[in-house]
XYZ file of C-alpha atoms in Angstrom:
63
model
C 67.785 27.003 1.423
C 68.404 24.943 4.522
C 71.181 23.854 6.831
C 69.514 20.455 6.832
C 69.976 17.655 4.350
C 68.441 17.343 0.907
C 65.253 15.715 2.208
C 64.487 18.386 4.838
C 60.874 19.545 4.314
C 60.376 23.014 2.852
C 57.539 25.449 2.209
C 56.088 26.237 -1.194
C 53.614 29.040 -1.789
C 50.340 28.596 -3.627
C 51.616 30.997 -6.295
C 54.810 28.986 -6.813
C 52.800 25.820 -7.316
C 50.328 27.528 -9.665
C 53.119 28.945 -11.819
C 54.813 25.536 -11.929
C 51.587 24.092 -13.340
C 50.872 26.976 -15.737
C 54.421 27.314 -17.120
C 56.154 23.945 -16.662
C 58.691 24.616 -19.428
C 59.866 27.819 -17.724
C 59.716 26.926 -14.019
C 62.140 24.952 -11.825
C 62.578 24.604 -8.072
C 66.228 25.024 -7.043
C 66.832 23.365 -3.671
C 69.895 24.462 -1.692
C 70.806 22.249 1.272
C 73.568 21.499 3.803
C 74.529 25.182 3.993
C 76.406 24.691 7.278
C 78.617 21.901 5.876
C 79.274 21.221 2.197
C 76.431 22.946 0.326
C 74.486 20.988 -2.246
C 71.957 21.836 -4.932
C 69.370 19.933 -6.907
C 66.646 21.020 -9.296
C 63.054 19.754 -9.407
C 61.049 20.238 -12.609
C 57.245 20.181 -12.669
C 55.139 18.336 -11.862
C 56.439 18.567 -8.306
C 54.160 15.725 -7.251
C 56.428 13.381 -9.225
C 59.272 14.119 -6.765
C 57.737 15.277 -3.472
C 54.569 14.902 -1.430
C 52.633 18.160 -1.103
C 50.693 18.619 2.148
C 48.547 21.616 3.108
C 50.295 23.285 6.048
C 48.149 26.407 6.453
C 44.704 27.445 5.280
C 43.293 30.834 4.406
C 39.744 31.364 5.620
C 37.551 33.898 3.869
C 33.995 35.203 4.024
């Protein structure tokens, strides 16, 4: 959810993306926006790459 508009960037976990790919018929992203004004909602079905650009924001380093 965000106070910003519908195109405000948001974070998605690796697990959320993996589940969206593994279970596309059962997974949806519900995007709440404009919470400080008139709230809005839209739903994105998989594949997310059809609707948004996914960029790596953080990396986990392991040994």
